[in-house]
Tab-separated table of C-alpha atoms and ligand atoms in Angstrom:
chain	number	residue	atom	x	y	z
A	1	MET	CA	57.839	188.334	136.493
A	2	VAL	CA	58.904	191.912	137.261
A	3	SER	CA	62.620	192.110	137.659
A	4	ARG	CA	62.715	193.463	141.205
A	5	GLY	CA	60.415	190.616	142.216
A	6	LEU	CA	62.932	188.083	141.012
A	7	ALA	CA	65.785	190.009	142.602
A	8	GLN	CA	63.996	189.929	145.957
A	9	LEU	CA	63.418	186.168	146.189
A	10	ASN	CA	65.177	184.152	148.849
A	11	LEU	CA	67.321	181.111	148.169
A	12	LYS	CA	64.575	178.532	148.615
A	13	GLN	CA	62.222	180.396	146.286
A	14	LEU	CA	64.957	180.785	143.680
A	15	THR	CA	66.072	177.167	143.734
A	16	THR	CA	62.478	175.905	143.576
A	17	LEU	CA	61.942	177.920	140.415
A	18	LEU	CA	65.363	176.983	139.006
A	19	LYS	CA	64.675	173.296	139.573
A	20	LYS	CA	61.461	173.576	137.593
A	21	ARG	CA	63.339	175.656	134.984
A	22	GLU	CA	60.718	178.364	135.339
A	23	ILE	CA	63.492	180.926	135.642
A	24	SER	CA	67.143	180.971	134.632
A	25	CYS	CA	70.252	182.146	136.435
A	26	GLU	CA	70.727	184.651	133.662
A	27	GLU	CA	67.319	186.158	134.413
A	28	ILE	CA	68.205	186.374	138.100
A	29	LEU	CA	71.436	188.138	137.165
A	30	LEU	CA	69.667	190.625	134.911
A	31	ALA	CA	67.186	191.364	137.682
A	32	HIS	CA	70.029	192.104	140.118
A	33	LEU	CA	71.876	194.250	137.581
A	34	ASP	CA	68.682	196.180	136.950
A	35	VAL	CA	68.334	197.016	140.657
A	36	ILE	CA	72.013	197.968	140.845
A	37	GLU	CA	71.638	200.280	137.881
A	38	LYS	CA	68.514	201.904	139.303
A	39	TYR	CA	69.448	202.271	142.933
A	40	ASP	CA	73.134	201.868	143.635
A	41	SER	CA	74.003	205.456	142.784
A	42	CYS	CA	71.690	206.393	145.661
A	43	LEU	CA	72.402	203.500	148.057
A	44	GLY	CA	76.142	203.029	147.537
A	45	ALA	CA	76.335	199.315	148.280
A	46	PHE	CA	79.048	198.297	145.817
A	47	LEU	CA	82.626	199.504	145.497
A	48	GLN	CA	83.253	197.258	142.480
A	49	CYS	CA	80.984	195.133	140.339
A	50	GLY	CA	81.885	192.212	138.089
A	51	GLY	CA	81.778	192.851	134.318
A	52	ARG	CA	78.388	192.191	132.737
A	53	LYS	CA	79.791	189.892	130.026
A	54	ASP	CA	81.709	187.732	132.505
A	55	LEU	CA	78.735	187.497	134.835
A	56	VAL	CA	76.387	186.527	132.015
A	57	ALA	CA	78.830	183.822	130.897
A	58	LEU	CA	78.966	182.378	134.437
A	59	ALA	CA	75.172	182.500	134.731
A	60	GLN	CA	74.843	180.642	131.419
A	61	GLU	CA	77.241	177.928	132.626
A	62	SER	CA	75.093	177.497	135.724
A	63	ASP	CA	71.981	177.358	133.575
A	64	LYS	CA	73.512	174.474	131.648
A	65	ARG	CA	74.163	172.620	134.907
A	66	TRP	CA	70.605	173.255	136.114
A	67	GLY	CA	69.400	171.990	132.737
A	68	ASN	CA	71.358	168.754	133.196
A	69	GLY	CA	69.817	168.400	136.614
A	70	GLU	CA	71.596	165.836	138.684
A	71	ASN	CA	73.679	166.557	141.794
A	72	ILE	CA	73.547	170.272	141.471
A	73	SER	CA	74.521	172.459	144.431
A	74	LEU	CA	71.654	174.634	145.609
A	75	LEU	CA	73.909	177.664	145.358
A	76	ASP	CA	74.725	177.093	141.695
A	77	GLY	CA	74.119	180.281	139.737
A	78	ILE	CA	73.178	182.236	142.845
A	79	PHE	CA	74.778	185.670	143.215
A	80	VAL	CA	76.762	186.717	146.238
A	81	ALA	CA	77.978	190.194	147.175
A	82	VAL	CA	81.263	190.093	149.093
A	83	LYS	CA	82.562	192.617	151.597
A	84	ASP	CA	85.646	194.342	150.258
A	85	ASN	CA	87.960	192.990	152.948
A	86	ILE	CA	87.760	189.423	151.583
A	87	HIS	CA	90.096	188.420	148.748
A	88	VAL	CA	88.363	187.471	145.510
A	89	ASP	CA	90.216	186.682	142.260
A	90	GLY	CA	89.586	189.318	139.634
A	91	PHE	CA	88.792	192.094	142.129
A	92	LEU	CA	90.850	194.545	144.136
A	93	THR	CA	90.683	194.302	147.924
A	94	THR	CA	90.534	197.910	149.083
A	95	CYS	CA	89.041	197.626	152.608
A	96	ALA	CA	87.595	201.049	151.696
A	97	SER	CA	91.010	202.469	152.499
A	98	ARG	CA	93.226	204.788	150.498
A	99	ILE	CA	96.196	202.695	151.570
A	100	LEU	CA	94.879	199.696	149.587
A	101	ASN	CA	93.218	201.544	146.727
A	102	ASN	CA	95.284	199.661	144.136
A	103	TYR	CA	95.743	196.356	145.957
A	104	ARG	CA	95.170	193.224	143.923
A	105	PRO	CA	95.325	190.148	146.165
A	106	PRO	CA	97.672	187.383	144.991
A	107	TYR	CA	95.404	184.622	146.326
A	108	GLU	CA	91.748	183.959	147.008
A	109	ALA	CA	90.013	183.544	150.357
A	110	THR	CA	89.111	179.964	151.279
A	111	CYS	CA	85.426	180.834	151.689
A	112	ILE	CA	85.378	182.247	148.143
A	113	GLU	CA	87.003	179.103	146.739
A	114	LYS	CA	84.266	177.134	148.462
A	115	LEU	CA	81.610	179.423	147.002
A	116	ARG	CA	82.991	178.912	143.519
A	117	GLN	CA	83.102	175.144	143.988
A	118	SER	CA	79.400	175.301	144.794
A	119	GLY	CA	78.740	177.224	141.581
A	120	ALA	CA	77.835	180.489	143.331
A	121	VAL	CA	78.941	183.657	141.550
A	122	VAL	CA	80.584	186.694	143.160
A	123	LEU	CA	78.699	189.705	141.882
A	124	GLY	CA	80.957	192.389	143.303
A	125	LYS	CA	82.717	193.868	146.325
A	126	THR	CA	80.757	195.880	148.854
A	127	ASN	CA	81.388	198.998	150.883
A	128	LEU	CA	82.494	198.920	154.523
A	129	ASP	CA	83.932	201.091	157.230
A	130	GLU	CA	87.658	201.365	156.534
A	131	PHE	CA	89.284	198.073	157.613
A	132	ALA	CA	85.918	197.065	159.125
A	133	MET	CA	86.291	199.633	161.902
A	134	GLY	CA	82.948	201.215	162.583
A	135	SER	CA	79.217	200.754	162.931
A	136	THR	CA	77.826	202.921	160.154
A	137	THR	CA	79.804	202.434	156.898
A	138	GLU	CA	80.407	206.164	157.117
A	139	ASN	CA	84.165	205.639	157.567
A	140	SER	CA	84.506	205.268	153.806
A	141	ALA	CA	84.781	207.616	150.831
A	142	THR	CA	81.474	206.213	149.510
A	143	VAL	CA	78.338	206.769	151.545
A	144	THR	CA	76.057	203.755	151.984
A	145	SER	CA	72.408	204.529	152.742
A	146	ASN	CA	69.729	202.472	154.405
A	147	PRO	CA	67.094	201.374	151.857
A	148	TRP	CA	64.374	201.739	154.518
A	149	ASN	CA	65.179	205.419	154.874
A	150	VAL	CA	68.095	206.961	153.043
A	151	ASP	CA	68.638	209.589	155.748
A	152	HIS	CA	69.759	206.751	157.992
A	153	VAL	CA	72.881	204.629	157.906
A	154	ALA	CA	72.852	200.998	156.848
A	155	GLY	CA	74.908	200.007	159.856
A	156	GLY	CA	78.399	198.682	159.700
A	157	SER	CA	80.906	197.717	159.092
A	158	SER	CA	79.343	195.326	156.537
A	159	GLY	CA	76.846	198.009	155.452
A	160	GLY	CA	77.363	197.487	151.719
A	161	SER	CA	76.712	193.748	151.941
A	162	ALA	CA	73.533	194.322	153.950
A	163	VAL	CA	72.218	196.927	151.515
A	164	ALA	CA	73.014	194.716	148.506
A	165	VAL	CA	70.749	191.967	149.881
A	166	CYS	CA	68.123	194.266	151.356
A	167	SER	CA	67.532	196.066	148.063
A	168	GLY	CA	67.708	192.990	145.824
A	169	MET	CA	71.054	193.815	144.208
A	170	SER	CA	72.243	190.386	145.257
A	171	SER	CA	70.547	187.276	146.648
A	172	LEU	CA	73.174	186.586	149.305
A	173	ALA	CA	76.135	188.372	150.834
A	174	LEU	CA	79.199	187.747	152.940
A	175	GLY	CA	80.265	190.101	155.672
A	176	SER	CA	82.821	189.961	158.451
A	177	ASP	CA	82.057	190.359	162.125
A	178	THR	CA	84.608	191.392	164.739
A	179	GLY	CA	82.270	193.000	167.246
A	180	GLY	CA	78.926	192.964	165.475
A	181	SER	CA	79.584	193.994	161.886
A	182	ILE	CA	77.394	191.282	160.372
A	183	ARG	CA	74.593	191.303	162.945
A	184	GLN	CA	74.208	195.061	163.396
A	185	PRO	CA	73.793	196.024	159.695
A	186	ALA	CA	71.536	192.981	159.245
A	187	SER	CA	69.432	194.317	162.114
A	188	PHE	CA	69.378	197.882	160.725
A	189	CYS	CA	68.283	196.603	157.295
A	190	GLY	CA	65.721	193.944	158.326
A	191	LEU	CA	67.877	190.956	157.345
A	192	VAL	CA	69.342	187.804	158.810
A	193	GLY	CA	73.014	188.056	159.785
A	194	LEU	CA	74.986	185.202	161.290
A	195	LYS	CA	78.314	185.427	163.071
A	196	PRO	CA	79.584	181.863	163.161
A	197	SER	CA	81.542	180.369	166.061
A	198	TYR	CA	85.141	181.487	165.997
A	199	GLY	CA	87.041	179.055	163.764
A	200	ARG	CA	84.082	177.557	161.897
A	201	VAL	CA	84.779	179.623	158.767
A	202	SER	CA	88.379	180.005	157.633
A	203	ARG	CA	89.812	183.510	157.968
A	204	TYR	CA	92.340	182.798	155.215
A	205	GLY	CA	91.951	185.654	152.748
A	206	LEU	CA	90.108	187.953	155.147
A	207	VAL	CA	92.074	191.129	155.858
A	208	ALA	CA	92.786	191.052	159.586
A	209	HIS	CA	91.162	193.606	161.863
A	210	ALA	CA	91.361	191.913	165.279
A	211	SER	CA	92.427	188.339	164.655
A	212	SER	CA	91.054	186.737	167.829
A	213	LEU	CA	87.584	188.109	167.071
A	214	ASP	CA	87.201	188.220	163.260
A	215	GLN	CA	84.781	185.831	161.552
A	216	ILE	CA	83.261	185.744	158.061
A	217	GLY	CA	79.549	184.980	157.860
A	218	PRO	CA	76.333	185.203	155.826
A	219	ILE	CA	73.924	188.097	155.405
A	220	THR	CA	70.686	186.898	153.846
A	221	LYS	CA	66.971	187.526	153.603
A	222	ASP	CA	65.983	184.536	155.682
A	223	VAL	CA	67.267	181.930	158.110
A	224	TYR	CA	67.223	179.028	155.667
A	225	SER	CA	69.480	180.900	153.224
A	226	ALA	CA	71.888	181.750	156.052
A	227	ALA	CA	72.106	178.083	157.065
A	228	GLN	CA	72.676	177.000	153.488
A	229	LEU	CA	75.379	179.603	152.861
A	230	LEU	CA	77.040	178.764	156.177
A	231	ASN	CA	77.284	175.104	155.141
A	232	VAL	CA	79.074	176.077	151.954
A	233	ILE	CA	81.677	178.378	153.529
A	234	SER	CA	82.395	176.378	156.730
A	235	GLY	CA	85.042	173.741	157.229
A	236	PHE	CA	88.491	173.066	158.570
A	237	ASP	CA	91.237	174.818	156.644
A	238	ASN	CA	94.892	174.162	157.281
A	239	LYS	CA	95.701	177.640	155.974
A	240	ASP	CA	94.057	179.136	159.097
A	241	SER	CA	95.669	177.929	162.327
A	242	THR	CA	92.536	178.798	164.328
A	243	SER	CA	90.224	176.852	162.036
A	244	VAL	CA	88.125	174.050	163.550
A	245	CYS	CA	86.101	171.092	162.309
A	246	SER	CA	82.355	171.504	162.617
A	247	ASP	CA	79.214	169.556	161.833
A	248	ARG	CA	77.120	170.635	158.878
A	249	ILE	CA	73.797	172.262	159.601
A	250	ILE	CA	71.052	169.721	158.951
A	251	LEU	CA	68.521	171.808	157.094
A	252	ASP	CA	65.576	169.470	157.719
A	253	GLU	CA	66.122	169.823	161.448
A	254	LEU	CA	65.386	173.528	161.281
A	255	GLN	CA	61.761	172.360	161.169
A	256	ARG	CA	62.069	170.854	164.654
A	257	ASP	CA	59.620	171.930	167.308
A	258	ILE	CA	61.319	174.262	169.795
A	259	SER	CA	58.888	173.887	172.676
A	260	GLY	CA	60.616	173.139	175.944
A	261	LYS	CA	63.829	174.914	174.957
A	262	LYS	CA	65.240	177.130	177.669
A	263	VAL	CA	66.308	180.629	176.750
A	264	ALA	CA	67.957	183.248	178.962
A	265	VAL	CA	67.408	186.986	178.782
A	266	LEU	CA	70.276	188.990	180.200
A	267	GLY	CA	68.948	191.159	183.013
A	268	LYS	CA	69.549	194.905	182.769
A	269	ILE	CA	69.182	194.677	178.993
A	270	SER	CA	66.035	196.798	178.976
A	271	SER	CA	67.898	199.616	180.727
A	272	VAL	CA	70.354	199.973	177.831
A	273	VAL	CA	67.907	199.843	174.934
A	274	ASP	CA	65.517	202.364	173.481
A	275	PRO	CA	61.979	201.891	174.919
A	276	GLN	CA	60.454	201.247	171.493
A	277	VAL	CA	63.075	198.610	170.730
A	278	ALA	CA	62.418	197.102	174.162
A	279	LEU	CA	58.733	196.799	173.236
A	280	CYS	CA	59.635	194.899	170.055
A	281	PHE	CA	61.890	192.675	172.136
A	282	ASP	CA	59.031	191.995	174.578
A	283	ARG	CA	56.787	191.024	171.671
A	284	ALA	CA	59.515	188.723	170.340
A	285	GLN	CA	59.664	187.020	173.736
A	286	LYS	CA	55.914	186.588	173.652
A	287	THR	CA	56.149	184.909	170.250
A	288	LEU	CA	58.828	182.552	171.529
A	289	LYS	CA	56.713	181.715	174.582
A	290	GLU	CA	53.790	180.918	172.294
A	291	LEU	CA	56.115	178.450	170.585
A	292	GLY	CA	56.635	176.775	173.947
A	293	VAL	CA	60.026	178.276	174.758
A	294	ILE	CA	60.787	178.800	178.441
A	295	ILE	CA	62.302	182.236	178.984
A	296	GLU	CA	64.019	183.340	182.179
A	297	GLU	CA	65.745	186.560	183.084
A	298	ILE	CA	69.197	186.100	184.556
A	299	GLU	CA	71.939	188.264	186.004
A	300	PHE	CA	74.859	189.143	183.750
A	301	PRO	CA	77.265	191.113	185.919
A	302	ALA	CA	79.791	191.517	183.070
A	303	PHE	CA	77.611	193.961	181.151
A	304	ASP	CA	79.555	196.892	182.547
A	305	TYR	CA	82.846	195.612	181.100
A	306	VAL	CA	82.040	194.170	177.706
A	307	VAL	CA	82.409	197.305	175.578
A	308	ALA	CA	85.655	198.372	177.258
A	309	ALA	CA	87.118	194.869	176.986
A	310	TYR	CA	86.160	194.678	173.324
A	311	TYR	CA	87.657	198.058	172.374
A	312	LEU	CA	90.876	197.496	174.321
A	313	ILE	CA	91.466	194.055	172.817
A	314	SER	CA	90.334	194.868	169.282
A	315	THR	CA	92.385	198.067	169.030
A	316	ALA	CA	95.459	196.320	170.458
A	317	GLU	CA	95.178	193.604	167.825
A	318	ALA	CA	94.342	196.094	165.088
A	319	SER	CA	97.398	198.240	165.851
A	320	SER	CA	99.577	195.196	165.406
A	321	ASN	CA	97.756	193.916	162.297
A	322	LEU	CA	97.885	197.301	160.595
A	323	ALA	CA	101.637	197.702	161.162
A	324	ARG	CA	102.118	195.805	157.885
A	325	TYR	CA	100.891	198.798	155.850
A	326	ASP	CA	104.243	200.521	155.705
A	327	GLY	CA	104.387	201.707	152.108
A	328	VAL	CA	106.782	198.869	151.279
A	329	LYS	CA	104.871	195.622	151.200
A	330	TYR	CA	101.326	196.678	150.356
A	331	GLY	CA	99.351	199.302	148.538
A	332	VAL	CA	100.208	202.940	148.087
A	333	ARG	CA	103.430	204.722	148.994
A	334	GLN	CA	104.173	208.377	149.531
A	335	GLU	CA	107.623	208.887	148.001
A	336	CYS	CA	110.006	210.697	150.387
A	337	LYS	CA	113.725	211.184	151.001
A	338	ASN	CA	114.193	208.337	153.446
A	339	TYR	CA	112.366	205.332	154.895
A	340	GLN	CA	111.200	206.996	158.108
A	341	GLN	CA	109.709	209.978	156.291
A	342	MET	CA	108.094	207.689	153.700
A	343	LEU	CA	106.554	205.522	156.415
A	344	THR	CA	105.164	208.506	158.311
A	345	ALA	CA	103.859	210.267	155.211
A	346	THR	CA	102.263	207.114	153.772
A	347	ARG	CA	100.459	206.151	156.951
A	348	SER	CA	99.469	209.734	157.815
A	349	GLN	CA	97.941	210.370	154.421
A	350	ALA	CA	96.460	207.021	153.540
A	351	PHE	CA	94.730	205.953	156.761
A	352	GLY	CA	91.443	207.583	157.731
A	353	LYS	CA	90.675	209.238	161.073
A	354	GLU	CA	88.996	206.271	162.782
A	355	VAL	CA	91.758	203.859	161.791
A	356	LYS	CA	94.438	206.221	163.108
A	357	LYS	CA	92.560	206.658	166.357
A	358	ARG	CA	92.437	202.891	166.855
A	359	ILE	CA	96.117	202.416	165.993
A	360	LEU	CA	97.013	205.055	168.592
A	361	LEU	CA	94.752	203.535	171.243
A	362	GLY	CA	95.970	200.023	170.475
A	363	ASN	CA	99.626	201.016	170.739
A	364	PHE	CA	98.894	202.853	173.966
A	365	VAL	CA	97.241	199.895	175.691
A	366	LEU	CA	100.075	197.612	174.597
A	367	SER	CA	102.854	199.969	175.716
A	368	SER	CA	104.959	198.787	178.633
A	369	GLY	CA	103.636	201.269	181.176
A	370	TYR	CA	99.970	200.568	180.478
A	371	TYR	CA	99.875	196.923	179.374
A	372	ASP	CA	98.859	195.588	182.791
A	373	ALA	CA	96.405	198.348	183.521
A	374	TYR	CA	94.497	198.067	180.240
A	375	TYR	CA	95.293	195.182	177.912
A	376	GLN	CA	95.874	192.608	180.624
A	377	LYS	CA	92.787	193.704	182.500
A	378	ALA	CA	90.704	193.481	179.345
A	379	GLN	CA	91.929	189.929	178.810
A	380	LYS	CA	90.904	189.082	182.371
A	381	ALA	CA	87.471	190.559	181.724
A	382	ARG	CA	87.253	188.451	178.556
A	383	GLY	CA	88.013	185.318	180.577
A	384	TYR	CA	85.384	186.310	183.127
A	385	ILE	CA	82.771	186.829	180.385
A	386	CYS	CA	83.581	183.409	178.888
A	387	ASP	CA	83.219	181.749	182.312
A	388	LEU	CA	79.865	183.414	182.912
A	389	LEU	CA	78.602	182.289	179.520
A	390	LYS	CA	79.783	178.740	180.101
A	391	ASP	CA	77.683	178.624	183.272
A	392	ILE	CA	74.683	180.076	181.474
A	393	PHE	CA	74.917	177.488	178.676
A	394	ASN	CA	74.988	174.685	181.223
A	395	LYS	CA	71.429	175.653	182.040
A	396	TYR	CA	70.099	177.271	178.869
A	397	ASP	CA	69.970	176.434	175.157
A	398	ALA	CA	70.341	180.036	174.025
A	399	ILE	CA	70.539	183.667	175.124
A	400	ILE	CA	68.468	186.395	173.499
A	401	THR	CA	68.862	190.187	173.369
A	402	PRO	CA	67.813	192.909	170.971
A	403	THR	CA	70.623	192.957	168.375
A	404	THR	CA	71.152	196.676	168.872
A	405	PRO	CA	69.936	199.184	171.464
A	406	THR	CA	68.361	201.432	168.787
A	407	THR	CA	67.233	201.308	165.183
A	408	ALA	CA	69.543	202.628	162.432
A	409	PHE	CA	71.270	205.892	163.402
A	410	LYS	CA	70.656	209.035	161.413
A	411	LYS	CA	73.596	209.809	159.141
A	412	GLY	CA	76.213	211.831	161.003
A	413	GLU	CA	74.254	211.443	164.253
A	414	ASN	CA	77.163	210.337	166.427
A	415	GLU	CA	79.938	212.227	164.680
A	416	GLN	CA	80.619	214.455	167.664
A	417	ASP	CA	80.313	211.673	170.216
A	418	PHE	CA	82.022	208.485	169.096
A	419	MET	CA	81.498	206.891	172.531
A	420	LYS	CA	77.801	206.721	171.711
A	421	THR	CA	78.554	204.566	168.695
A	422	TYR	CA	80.997	202.409	170.647
A	423	THR	CA	78.605	201.803	173.532
A	424	ALA	CA	75.871	200.771	171.087
A	425	ASP	CA	77.962	197.621	170.526
A	426	ILE	CA	77.087	196.421	174.046
A	427	THR	CA	74.724	193.734	172.795
A	428	THR	CA	76.865	192.296	170.005
A	429	VAL	CA	80.386	192.210	171.491
A	430	VAL	CA	79.470	189.616	174.134
A	431	ALA	CA	79.351	186.818	171.525
A	432	SER	CA	82.459	188.177	169.804
A	433	LEU	CA	84.575	188.099	172.956
A	434	ALA	CA	83.429	184.563	173.770
A	435	GLY	CA	83.737	183.307	170.182
A	436	ILE	CA	80.221	181.859	170.312
A	437	PRO	CA	77.737	181.895	167.409
A	438	ALA	CA	75.076	184.597	167.239
A	439	ILE	CA	72.357	185.365	164.736
A	440	SER	CA	70.252	188.460	164.183
A	441	LEU	CA	66.872	188.323	162.506
A	442	PRO	CA	64.135	190.910	162.104
A	443	CYS	CA	61.444	191.064	164.790
A	444	GLY	CA	59.598	194.312	164.111
A	445	LEU	CA	59.672	197.908	162.925
A	446	VAL	CA	59.943	201.176	164.845
A	447	ASP	CA	59.091	204.314	162.879
A	448	GLY	CA	59.599	202.451	159.629
A	449	LEU	CA	63.020	201.078	160.602
A	450	PRO	CA	63.723	197.406	161.366
A	451	VAL	CA	64.547	195.982	164.796
A	452	GLY	CA	66.616	192.820	165.197
A	453	LEU	CA	66.407	189.925	167.641
A	454	GLN	CA	69.759	188.379	168.528
A	455	ILE	CA	70.059	184.707	169.498
A	456	MET	CA	73.397	183.515	170.901
A	457	GLY	CA	74.336	179.872	171.301
A	458	LYS	CA	76.928	177.566	172.722
A	459	MET	CA	80.247	177.219	170.867
A	460	LEU	CA	79.716	175.439	167.522
A	461	GLU	CA	76.019	174.934	168.188
A	462	GLU	CA	74.785	176.964	165.239
A	463	GLN	CA	72.210	174.249	164.602
A	464	GLN	CA	70.477	175.174	167.858
A	465	ILE	CA	70.231	178.937	167.247
A	466	LEU	CA	69.278	178.443	163.605
A	467	ASN	CA	66.483	176.119	164.714
A	468	ILE	CA	65.093	178.719	167.135
A	469	ALA	CA	65.548	181.504	164.574
A	470	TYR	CA	63.823	179.495	161.847
A	471	GLN	CA	60.800	178.770	164.007
A	472	PHE	CA	60.624	182.374	165.186
A	473	GLU	CA	60.774	183.650	161.616
A	474	LYS	CA	57.992	181.253	160.619
A	475	ALA	CA	55.829	182.373	163.530
A	476	VAL	CA	56.340	186.090	162.785
A	477	ALA	CA	55.600	185.410	159.094
A	478	ARG	CA	56.240	188.951	157.975
A	479	ASP	CA	57.920	190.266	154.869
A	480	PHE	CA	60.763	192.627	155.747
A	481	SER	CA	61.368	194.220	152.352
A	482	PRO	CA	62.041	197.964	152.278
A	483	PRO	CA	59.766	200.330	150.356
A	484	LEU	CA	62.295	200.952	147.561
A	485	GLY	CA	59.650	202.311	145.228
A	486	LYS	CA	59.519	205.571	147.212
A	487	MET	CA	63.209	206.155	146.755
A	488	THR	CA	64.431	208.833	144.440
A	489	ARG	CA	67.559	208.335	142.444
B	1	LIG	N1	81.347	198.345	165.661
B	1	LIG	C1	82.459	197.503	165.947
B	1	LIG	C2	83.748	198.251	165.772
B	1	LIG	O1	83.709	199.350	165.307
B	1	LIG	C3	82.399	196.285	165.105
B	1	LIG	C4	83.348	196.175	163.981
B	1	LIG	C5	83.309	194.852	163.298
B	1	LIG	O2	82.625	193.938	163.734
B	1	LIG	N2	84.092	194.737	162.246
B	1	LIG	O3	84.792	197.778	166.147
């Protein structure tokens, strides 16, 4: 088998072959490493990679377990790329920030412990927008490119994780999603990205961006792999006070017929998306209807507030979370005469432009004179959005939208107009503010770039949206692998 072929297989294909011992975990690893060697200098997915010797040793241990057969986890010996804001033993956690460029975490994230228990192997740490603030992975010293067209961004902030899976550098990846950072890069790269319900996956060991919104979740090639990975990383964790108990996803039930399910389309959506993307979305609706799904367009009067509410709340929380980087407790320090000068110099030099902008905005909206006018109002809007969604889910099983209003931006496209990038989050932040689960999966191509379909569900009802996504994916039956062969080094 050619190595890129093996590197491109999804979880089900890999485990079928592993079960029959037709391939080994070591061969899978070598295939991934081959792709990394060939393409990562151009694509920039990884910030750090595990050592070859260590990885081979772990793969060989998994191979022994597969050889022995019984009771093996289906993730054993499968390689996972992890966003560099999640703590993994043996790796730095840099958050793509100068301020953490030498930070070695003293503990491991709960989701990574769970991965290890299942036998999965962390391949390396992937690039992101600094502290997961952004939509392009351009807010980082390393540029990450979209494998479908390297002049375009991979999306963000989990751009590195998406590119690792999209190009075959890794079979699976973990990202984090605060306002769309799993779903949007998945959409831009033709992948499946799942933001779990708030609390389903422990945030212990995830560097905080906006704590009431952050969630860790899977980025994979297909829906089945996302469900499987979600099962491994989910679960109550007493180290995260917002963690909740949840039912496992029953994989066999993904096969269930979805005819008769009721799905809502948020009215006005077509007015905020690119016409070509809207066409793909129309076709996706047609496919769902052919599967027997009942689709109705409904009013969603909160559309005008969602982006503002998200940016006011997330920057407020970020400004407070990032106060801990003071040159004393974490990471780098700029030596100065006294504490105040050291604090100012460290933060001025080691935070990037976008992070500083958000700290300033967050402090502003929390300041005594403006708290009621901005932060409080945003919280009210959040409550209103949650109420609206509750009503919708009393009548419907799911809500669908295009994942993003456009396909992947050109690199540097929105540099002069950051509001353009912020407003492009209009489709993803709804689920973030309400804490509900949402999945993105590919539904077409526009000018050679993937378009994503987003399916949102009721709190903790991932089973429902995964079921719809699985059936949709089966009906579309299209391979969304990028034409890597055309890429120059
Ligand atoms: N684009 C959003 C932002 O910049 C999403 C970030 C995220 O989900 N981490 O805030």
